[in-house]
Amino acid sequence: MVFDHLLRYGWTDAVAALLDPGELPARVLRVDRGECDVITADGELRARTDRLAPCTGDWVTMHDRGGPCVDRILRRRSVIRRASASGRSADQVLAANVDTVAITMALDGDCVHRDLGRIERILALGWESGTHPVVVLTKCDTIADSAEKVARVAAIAPGAEVLAVSAATGAGLDELRGALRGTVVLIGPSGAGKSTLANALLGTDVLATNSVRSDHKGRHTTVRRELIPLPFGGQIIDTPGLRAVGLWDAGEGIGLAFADIADLASGCRFDDCAHGGEPGCAVVAAVNDGVIDPRRLDSYRKLIRENEWISARSDARLQAEQKGRARVQSRALRRMYRERAR
């Protein structure tokens, strides 16, 4: 069975292989309060999610029992997740089945200097998910020293493409189109111009936009994640601005985002060196020699500590849940034995 209508939304043979005979596939376009909009072989429709928790980009199967409903979520090939913004020891899935994470930051003002650490965080999320990260620096037409700022960002993004673009003038958009692969998710703070950039790539004003505030802070314009086909192939997911980007089980991603520090660490005297003043530390030596920016080492150590903390919390939560299940099972067994003894 060929689902031609789904090809614009990322349908592949790999997705087809996940289906059981007779199942009807769909891709989630947006999620809203226990319901979601999906695209099927017959077109777009609204469906219940019931007890499932799909996210934008998910491939799902459908059934119709009193109305369209999501039956199951197919195995995800990639997941962009962060620690829950509520501070609980749980994760929040931002998007699924993504190929490219476009880390979107504005070049105007002093945003790049303030947001180097945020770029490093989102790079770690992108690398951890197995996606292709691209750093997109918007509003390059508004400043004169864009080359200097682009070079500063490129220095903290080893292995990732860094592109300066302007949705207003079209500068850099052709190069950006060539760097985007498959399903693309735009991630960044409010005011970075994600929706404006998405509209430029889509070739029409599909998504609402808004101006930044007088203090250069962004306004929340996008309120939910939405998947839309791109005219040159692939799909784009716009996301609400993120005030906080907490890591979730991102140890490997941190290592890739800080590949320069990881390479230097192989020369440390001790295998478990924390790069905080231990003798024979190659990383601290590189900082002292001006090879590594002290800010970058501080950022690396902060993310390592944060990731270890959230991992410990999630482990404790898992242990608590297991103990809770064991108590429930124990009470059920005692109740069964009491009833048998009567």
Short mmCIF file of C-alpha atoms in Angstrom, two decimals:
data_model
loop_
_atom_site.label_atom_id
_atom_site.label_comp_id
_atom_site.label_asym_id
_atom_site.label_seq_id
_atom_site.Cartn_x
_atom_site.Cartn_y
_atom_site.Cartn_z
CA MET A 1 0.00 0.00 0.00
CA VAL A 2 1.47 3.36 -1.05
CA PHE A 3 0.60 6.45 1.02
CA ASP A 4 1.35 9.14 -1.56
CA HIS A 5 -0.37 11.87 0.46
CA LEU A 6 2.03 11.24 3.37
CA LEU A 7 5.24 11.60 1.33
CA ARG A 8 5.33 15.39 1.89
CA TYR A 9 5.23 14.70 5.63
CA GLY A 10 8.23 12.35 5.76
CA TRP A 11 6.74 8.96 4.89
CA THR A 12 9.49 6.39 4.16
CA ASP A 13 9.90 2.65 3.80
CA ALA A 14 11.44 2.65 7.29
CA VAL A 15 8.18 4.01 8.74
CA ALA A 16 6.15 1.49 6.73
CA ALA A 17 8.24 -1.33 8.22
CA LEU A 18 7.04 -0.36 11.72
CA LEU A 19 3.39 -1.06 10.86
CA ASP A 20 1.54 -4.27 11.56
CA PRO A 21 -0.78 -5.59 8.83
CA GLY A 22 -3.94 -3.56 8.54
CA GLU A 23 -2.77 -0.62 10.65
CA LEU A 24 -3.52 2.90 9.41
CA PRO A 25 -0.60 5.33 9.81
CA ALA A 26 -0.62 9.07 10.52
CA ARG A 27 1.88 11.72 11.55
CA VAL A 28 1.19 14.12 14.41
CA LEU A 29 1.17 17.76 13.28
CA ARG A 30 0.28 19.42 16.57
CA VAL A 31 -0.94 18.40 20.06
CA ASP A 32 -3.46 20.25 22.20
CA ARG A 33 -5.10 19.13 25.48
CA GLY A 34 -5.70 15.45 24.95
CA GLU A 35 -6.28 15.80 21.24
CA CYS A 36 -4.01 16.14 18.24
CA ASP A 37 -4.13 17.08 14.58
CA VAL A 38 -2.72 14.34 12.37
CA ILE A 39 -2.13 13.85 8.67
CA THR A 40 -3.32 10.55 7.22
CA ALA A 41 -3.37 9.03 3.75
CA ASP A 42 -6.76 10.71 3.28
CA GLY A 43 -5.86 14.13 4.67
CA GLU A 44 -5.79 16.02 7.97
CA LEU A 45 -8.10 15.23 10.88
CA ARG A 46 -8.54 15.80 14.61
CA ALA A 47 -8.09 12.78 16.87
CA ARG A 48 -8.27 11.87 20.55
CA THR A 49 -5.09 10.71 22.25
CA ASP A 50 -6.81 9.06 25.26
CA ARG A 51 -4.09 7.77 27.62
CA LEU A 52 -1.25 8.12 25.12
CA ALA A 53 1.10 11.12 24.98
CA PRO A 54 2.19 11.68 21.38
CA CYS A 55 4.19 14.75 20.43
CA THR A 56 4.67 16.73 17.25
CA GLY A 57 6.54 14.64 14.69
CA ASP A 58 5.40 11.27 16.02
CA TRP A 59 4.23 8.55 13.65
CA VAL A 60 1.15 6.86 15.07
CA THR A 61 -1.54 4.39 14.07
CA MET A 62 -5.23 5.24 14.12
CA HIS A 63 -8.53 3.55 14.87
CA ASP A 64 -12.11 4.81 14.81
CA ARG A 65 -14.16 3.93 17.86
CA GLY A 66 -16.66 6.69 18.37
CA GLY A 67 -14.41 9.04 16.41
CA PRO A 68 -10.75 9.13 15.26
CA CYS A 69 -8.32 8.10 18.00
CA VAL A 70 -4.59 7.41 18.24
CA ASP A 71 -4.09 3.67 18.73
CA ARG A 72 -0.32 3.47 19.33
CA ILE A 73 2.86 5.51 18.88
CA LEU A 74 5.40 3.97 16.51
CA ARG A 75 9.01 3.60 17.59
CA ARG A 76 10.79 6.97 17.40
CA ARG A 77 14.06 7.19 15.48
CA SER A 78 15.06 10.34 17.40
CA VAL A 79 13.68 12.32 20.34
CA ILE A 80 14.49 15.89 21.40
CA ARG A 81 13.93 16.00 25.14
CA ARG A 82 14.81 18.30 28.02
CA ALA A 83 14.37 18.17 31.76
CA SER A 84 10.85 19.20 32.73
CA ALA A 85 10.49 22.96 33.12
CA SER A 86 8.57 22.28 36.36
CA GLY A 87 11.76 21.07 38.05
CA ARG A 88 10.35 17.60 38.65
CA SER A 89 12.57 14.58 37.94
CA ALA A 90 10.87 13.96 34.62
CA ASP A 91 11.59 14.76 31.00
CA GLN A 92 9.63 16.74 28.41
CA VAL A 93 9.65 15.61 24.79
CA LEU A 94 9.94 18.62 22.48
CA ALA A 95 9.75 16.82 19.11
CA ALA A 96 10.13 13.32 17.66
CA ASN A 97 11.56 11.81 14.49
CA VAL A 98 13.70 14.88 13.83
CA ASP A 99 16.71 14.92 11.48
CA THR A 100 18.00 18.49 11.99
CA VAL A 101 17.99 20.69 15.09
CA ALA A 102 18.24 24.33 14.00
CA ILE A 103 19.47 26.25 17.06
CA THR A 104 18.10 29.71 16.36
CA MET A 105 19.65 32.80 17.99
CA ALA A 106 19.52 36.49 17.09
CA LEU A 107 22.72 38.32 16.17
CA ASP A 108 21.47 41.79 17.09
CA GLY A 109 22.51 43.47 20.30
CA ASP A 110 24.64 41.48 22.74
CA CYS A 111 22.55 38.31 22.46
CA VAL A 112 25.31 36.08 21.12
CA HIS A 113 27.66 36.86 24.01
CA ARG A 114 24.91 36.19 26.56
CA ASP A 115 23.68 33.09 24.82
CA LEU A 116 26.90 31.16 24.14
CA GLY A 117 26.07 28.90 27.08
CA ARG A 118 22.52 28.40 25.80
CA ILE A 119 23.84 27.40 22.38
CA GLU A 120 26.14 24.86 24.05
CA ARG A 121 23.18 23.43 25.98
CA ILE A 122 20.99 22.98 22.92
CA LEU A 123 23.94 21.54 20.98
CA ALA A 124 24.26 18.90 23.71
CA LEU A 125 20.53 18.10 23.36
CA GLY A 126 20.85 17.88 19.59
CA TRP A 127 23.93 15.66 19.59
CA GLU A 128 22.43 13.42 22.29
CA SER A 129 19.32 12.82 20.19
CA GLY A 130 21.40 11.68 17.21
CA THR A 131 20.25 14.56 15.01
CA HIS A 132 22.23 16.94 12.80
CA PRO A 133 22.66 20.31 14.62
CA VAL A 134 22.87 23.60 12.73
CA VAL A 135 23.32 26.96 14.49
CA VAL A 136 21.27 29.63 12.72
CA LEU A 137 22.12 33.23 13.64
CA THR A 138 19.24 35.43 12.51
CA LYS A 139 18.92 39.17 11.81
CA CYS A 140 22.41 39.41 10.32
CA ASP A 141 21.25 42.48 8.37
CA THR A 142 20.86 44.49 11.58
CA ILE A 143 24.50 44.56 12.67
CA ALA A 144 27.82 45.47 11.05
CA ASP A 145 30.14 43.00 12.81
CA SER A 146 28.30 39.77 12.02
CA ALA A 147 31.45 37.97 10.84
CA GLU A 148 33.13 38.44 14.23
CA LYS A 149 30.10 37.12 16.12
CA VAL A 150 29.66 34.18 13.75
CA ALA A 151 33.32 33.25 14.33
CA ARG A 152 32.77 33.45 18.10
CA VAL A 153 29.84 31.03 17.87
CA ALA A 154 31.67 28.71 15.46
CA ALA A 155 34.47 28.40 18.03
CA ILE A 156 32.06 26.85 20.58
CA ALA A 157 30.20 24.61 18.11
CA PRO A 158 32.69 21.98 16.89
CA GLY A 159 31.21 19.72 14.22
CA ALA A 160 28.12 21.88 13.67
CA GLU A 161 27.41 24.25 10.82
CA VAL A 162 27.04 27.91 11.85
CA LEU A 163 25.15 30.15 9.42
CA ALA A 164 24.18 33.83 9.54
CA VAL A 165 20.86 34.60 7.83
CA SER A 166 18.34 37.37 7.37
CA ALA A 167 14.68 36.57 6.75
CA ALA A 168 14.16 40.23 5.82
CA THR A 169 16.74 40.39 3.02
CA GLY A 170 17.06 36.68 2.18
CA ALA A 171 20.79 36.68 2.97
CA GLY A 172 22.08 33.19 3.77
CA LEU A 173 18.75 31.45 3.15
CA ASP A 174 19.95 29.46 0.13
CA GLU A 175 22.90 28.16 2.14
CA LEU A 176 20.57 27.32 5.02
CA ARG A 177 18.19 25.39 2.75
CA GLY A 178 21.14 23.29 1.64
CA ALA A 179 22.08 22.53 5.27
CA LEU A 180 18.62 21.39 6.38
CA ARG A 181 17.82 17.68 6.18
CA GLY A 182 14.52 15.84 6.59
CA THR A 183 12.40 17.02 9.50
CA VAL A 184 13.80 20.23 10.99
CA VAL A 185 12.95 21.62 14.43
CA LEU A 186 13.64 25.26 15.29
CA ILE A 187 14.73 25.67 18.92
CA GLY A 188 15.71 28.91 20.62
CA PRO A 189 14.51 31.72 22.89
CA SER A 190 11.59 34.05 22.23
CA GLY A 191 12.57 36.93 19.98
CA ALA A 192 15.14 34.95 18.00
CA GLY A 193 12.95 35.11 14.89
CA LYS A 194 12.08 31.42 14.62
CA SER A 195 8.60 31.96 13.17
CA THR A 196 9.84 34.69 10.82
CA LEU A 197 12.60 32.36 9.63
CA ALA A 198 10.13 29.50 9.19
CA ASN A 199 7.85 31.74 7.09
CA ALA A 200 10.83 32.72 4.91
CA LEU A 201 11.68 29.05 4.34
CA LEU A 202 8.02 28.20 3.68
CA GLY A 203 7.72 31.06 1.22
CA THR A 204 4.53 32.39 2.82
CA ASP A 205 3.33 33.83 6.13
CA VAL A 206 1.90 30.67 7.64
CA LEU A 207 3.03 31.30 11.23
CA ALA A 208 2.20 34.32 13.39
CA THR A 209 5.08 36.66 14.23
CA ASN A 210 5.62 39.53 16.66
CA SER A 211 8.20 42.19 17.39
CA VAL A 212 10.62 42.01 20.31
CA ARG A 213 10.04 44.18 23.36
CA SER A 214 11.81 47.48 23.94
CA ASP A 215 14.22 45.71 26.35
CA HIS A 216 15.18 43.29 23.50
CA LYS A 217 13.46 40.37 25.21
CA GLY A 218 11.25 38.24 22.98
CA ARG A 219 7.49 37.94 23.07
CA HIS A 220 5.94 34.46 23.08
CA THR A 221 4.23 34.25 19.67
CA THR A 222 4.29 30.52 18.92
CA VAL A 223 2.28 28.74 21.61
CA ARG A 224 2.55 25.13 20.41
CA ARG A 225 4.76 22.97 18.22
CA GLU A 226 3.54 22.54 14.67
CA LEU A 227 4.85 20.45 11.75
CA ILE A 228 4.54 21.90 8.23
CA PRO A 229 5.93 20.56 4.90
CA LEU A 230 8.66 22.67 3.28
CA PRO A 231 8.31 23.53 -0.42
CA PHE A 232 11.86 22.34 -1.20
CA GLY A 233 11.43 19.00 0.61
CA GLY A 234 11.39 18.00 4.25
CA GLN A 235 9.30 19.43 7.05
CA ILE A 236 9.75 22.14 9.66
CA ILE A 237 8.59 22.25 13.30
CA ASP A 238 8.34 25.68 14.90
CA THR A 239 8.46 25.67 18.71
CA PRO A 240 7.58 28.14 21.47
CA GLY A 241 10.53 30.11 22.83
CA LEU A 242 12.44 28.29 25.58
CA ARG A 243 13.35 30.22 28.70
CA ALA A 244 15.11 27.21 30.23
CA VAL A 245 16.86 24.29 28.55
CA GLY A 246 17.49 21.64 31.18
CA LEU A 247 19.54 18.62 30.17
CA TRP A 248 18.15 15.10 30.39
CA ASP A 249 20.54 12.13 30.28
CA ALA A 250 22.81 14.00 27.85
CA GLY A 251 26.26 12.75 28.81
CA GLU A 252 27.21 11.70 25.29
CA GLY A 253 25.77 14.91 23.85
CA ILE A 254 27.86 17.02 26.24
CA GLY A 255 30.97 15.16 25.13
CA LEU A 256 30.19 15.93 21.47
CA ALA A 257 29.24 19.55 22.13
CA PHE A 258 32.54 20.01 23.98
CA ALA A 259 34.65 17.80 21.71
CA ASP A 260 37.63 20.15 22.10
CA ILE A 261 37.64 19.71 25.89
CA ALA A 262 36.98 15.96 25.61
CA ASP A 263 40.01 15.59 23.31
CA LEU A 264 42.24 17.53 25.72
CA ALA A 265 40.94 15.48 28.67
CA SER A 266 42.55 12.35 27.21
CA GLY A 267 45.88 13.92 28.14
CA CYS A 268 45.02 14.43 31.83
CA ARG A 269 47.08 12.49 34.38
CA PHE A 270 43.99 11.00 36.04
CA ASP A 271 41.18 9.27 34.14
CA ASP A 272 38.53 10.75 36.48
CA CYS A 273 39.96 14.28 36.34
CA ALA A 274 37.25 16.89 36.98
CA HIS A 275 39.39 19.70 35.47
CA GLY A 276 39.10 21.70 38.66
CA GLY A 277 42.72 22.01 39.74
CA GLU A 278 43.96 18.40 39.85
CA PRO A 279 47.69 17.97 39.12
CA GLY A 280 48.51 17.11 35.53
CA CYS A 281 45.19 18.42 34.13
CA ALA A 282 45.62 19.03 30.41
CA VAL A 283 42.37 21.00 30.18
CA VAL A 284 43.33 23.52 32.87
CA ALA A 285 46.75 23.83 31.23
CA ALA A 286 45.01 24.68 27.94
CA VAL A 287 42.98 27.36 29.74
CA ASN A 288 46.13 28.83 31.27
CA ASP A 289 47.77 28.85 27.83
CA GLY A 290 44.81 30.65 26.27
CA VAL A 291 43.78 27.69 24.10
CA ILE A 292 40.43 27.21 25.88
CA ASP A 293 38.23 30.09 27.03
CA PRO A 294 37.68 29.90 30.82
CA ARG A 295 33.97 30.59 30.20
CA ARG A 296 33.77 27.45 28.07
CA LEU A 297 35.38 25.25 30.72
CA ASP A 298 33.00 26.69 33.34
CA SER A 299 30.05 25.93 31.04
CA TYR A 300 31.28 22.36 30.45
CA ARG A 301 31.70 21.65 34.16
CA LYS A 302 28.29 23.19 34.93
CA LEU A 303 26.53 20.98 32.36
CA ILE A 304 28.36 17.87 33.60
CA ARG A 305 27.26 18.59 37.20
CA GLU A 306 23.69 19.33 36.11
CA ASN A 307 23.47 16.15 34.04
CA GLU A 308 24.82 14.05 36.91
CA TRP A 309 22.32 15.66 39.30
CA ILE A 310 19.30 15.03 37.07
CA SER A 311 20.48 11.45 36.44
CA ALA A 312 20.72 10.85 40.18
CA ARG A 313 17.24 12.32 40.70
CA SER A 314 15.71 10.21 37.94
CA ASP A 315 17.40 7.10 39.38
CA ALA A 316 15.97 7.91 42.80
CA ARG A 317 12.56 8.43 41.26
CA LEU A 318 12.77 5.07 39.48
CA GLN A 319 13.80 3.36 42.73
CA ALA A 320 10.88 5.00 44.54
CA GLU A 321 8.46 3.85 41.85
CA GLN A 322 9.84 0.30 42.03
CA LYS A 323 9.49 0.29 45.82
CA GLY A 324 5.94 1.58 45.47
CA ARG A 325 5.04 -1.21 43.06
CA ALA A 326 6.64 -3.76 45.39
CA ARG A 327 4.55 -2.48 48.32
CA VAL A 328 1.37 -2.71 46.26
CA GLN A 329 2.22 -6.28 45.20
CA SER A 330 3.08 -7.21 48.80
CA ARG A 331 -0.25 -5.88 50.09
CA ALA A 332 -2.11 -7.75 47.35
CA LEU A 333 -0.34 -11.02 48.26
CA ARG A 334 -1.10 -10.59 51.97
CA ARG A 335 -4.73 -9.89 51.16
CA MET A 336 -4.90 -13.03 48.99
CA TYR A 337 -3.43 -15.21 51.74
CA ARG A 338 -5.83 -13.77 54.33
CA GLU A 339 -8.80 -14.53 52.09
CA ARG A 340 -7.57 -18.10 51.49
CA ALA A 341 -7.25 -18.66 55.24
CA ARG A 342 -10.90 -17.79 55.88
#
